[in-house]
Amino acid sequence: MQDSMLFSRISLQGTRSPPKRGIVEAILKYFSHTEYKPSLEQIEKDRFVFFGLFRTQPWMVVPAGVLIQFCYGSVYAWSIFNAPINAAVVSGTKRERAEITFYIALGVLGFTGAIFGPWIESNHPRKSGVIGLLVFYSGHLTSALAIQMKMISLLYFGYGFVAGIGLGIGYVSTIHAVSKWWPNARGTAAGCAVMGFGGGSLAFSAVNRWLIDNTSLPLTFLILGSINFVVMLICIQFLCPPPPGHNISGIRIIEAADRSKSPPEYSASGSTRLESAQPTRHTDILSVEKPVINISLAEALRSRDYWLLYIAFLANIVFGLVILSNLPSILSRMFGAESKNPKDLPLPTYLAVSIEGGFNMAGRILIGLASDLAGRKTVLLILLMVQMVTLVCIPITIKTESFWGFLMLVWTATVCYGGGFGMIPAFLADMYGINNTSACHGLILTAWSIASIAGGLAFTGIINSYISHGHSVSDLKMYTVNFLWMLAIVVIGFACCLFIRSSIRDRLFPAHPDQVLRMRIFGRVFRILWTVEGPPLVGESYCGASENRTENSTSSLRHKQHERRLRFELLSKEQEKAAWEEYLVLRAVQHRLMKEPHIY
């Protein structure tokens, strides 16, 4: 009896572990397979778009992607809803509660992109686009119901959570579909796609204001959701992936079956993948300007460069996110009717928000184009530097009541904010390969979530704390505190960006034996080395030191005669090229020795 009970207990224990292993294996498999493999039938279908009426052309995905992102970008006009919703749903309190909906929506957007990134990468963009559209529309319907019932929690769920999921799926899938068609101008292509998202507030700010003034709040959400649904459903029909073998300027997008002739492949850490069929892969890079990077998602996420870029991206967007959702209230409190000297604003708040959307939109396309020309890292460093200067100057414009000076600085920062989103998909594709773009992009959008939720709630919490302690809503001190912590984050992001190895050459570039630090700044390699100065010592221990010299006296003499000093070097292009070619030759020799040691 005891034996049978023991056997049954062992059997039950044995049946419990496989499901756990199965779940873990399923998760690892989900995040490891990120390549879309269409069937021959699907490839034939994708030769035509819009229900088979038009032959597929690469340019078609750009306007379709812009319009889809434009509809999703209506979320950026949320600040127009803050005051009406607070008055209708949370009346009787001065606390800002409707603003939290915006932070939740963008927070959910980022985490949705991270979770669904591999699925989006491995499925047809039209499929993911329709699913994102349906969920986004459901969020609008739920929001209309929440306002009608005066339930702020249901509004958080409807627009914040449900619509946020639709935003995440639709945002990533659209960018992914557009950028794959234009690999020789990834920054510009991705910038065009996200340009629409940034420009959403340009039109929807005025549309939202008109609907609020002429209809009810619930009906406003119903009308907006319906308009977005129709426009996006039409545009999604033009989205499709490029056919296998699609090749522009020698950059392979969907690889053919024969990979023996493709350019060399590199891992996230910079090590080259060696294969016996290709003994000279190390030197191939000398003749390949943009080699194909084909690595697993796990390798990409283990790279320290990914997480440095993650921090730099977060730092680039936190200020823009806070300003986008609070600009009308800041203008009213600092310069308008709620200021210390109440007066009418020179520019209506809804127009200021619309113009800000224009700068957001322009930054996405212009910065994306600039990154194609000047390099991703160089442009990102400039964006962070501009934001540091802006955050220092903004409190000065508020103190001096310079309305237009304040707006100019905010719009400049908005260009930097939008530019980060326009450039980041191309940055990730360059570093980790086109097949990992959606997955890596989805995960890095969690920085958007953190900046939205933590940054937005911190901003609102500090203001509410000051107000609850008796401070006026026009008190500059509470805004100065917010600008200071955002400045600190931007400085940290700038420091992290300095150490990003954004290219294969940076990851493989040989380190000097006495190297302390190395980074690439605006296209030039900068490094710090230890140098030893002083006359050579006689009688060192390794060449026959005197027996009567103690160890302490030897180290003291060495310290006096030899001083280690730091030396700073900025390598010229010629010096960098010489060191790089020397490294490649040594690696090629090492590889040949490993494969054919008998020849030496």
PDB file of C-alpha atoms in Angstrom, residues 115 172-173 341 378 486 503:
ATOM      1  CA  ILE A 115       4.812  41.630 -25.825  1.00  0.00           C
ATOM      2  CA  VAL A 172       4.719  48.826 -34.392  1.00  0.00           C
ATOM      3  CA  SER A 173       3.165  46.888 -37.294  1.00  0.00           C
ATOM      4  CA  ASN A 341      -1.074  88.674 -13.713  1.00  0.00           C
ATOM      5  CA  THR A 378      25.709  61.629 -33.825  1.00  0.00           C
ATOM      6  CA  MET A 486      13.983  65.895 -16.196  1.00  0.00           C
ATOM      7  CA  SER A 503      28.282  49.894 -35.699  1.00  0.00           C
TER       8      SER A 503
END
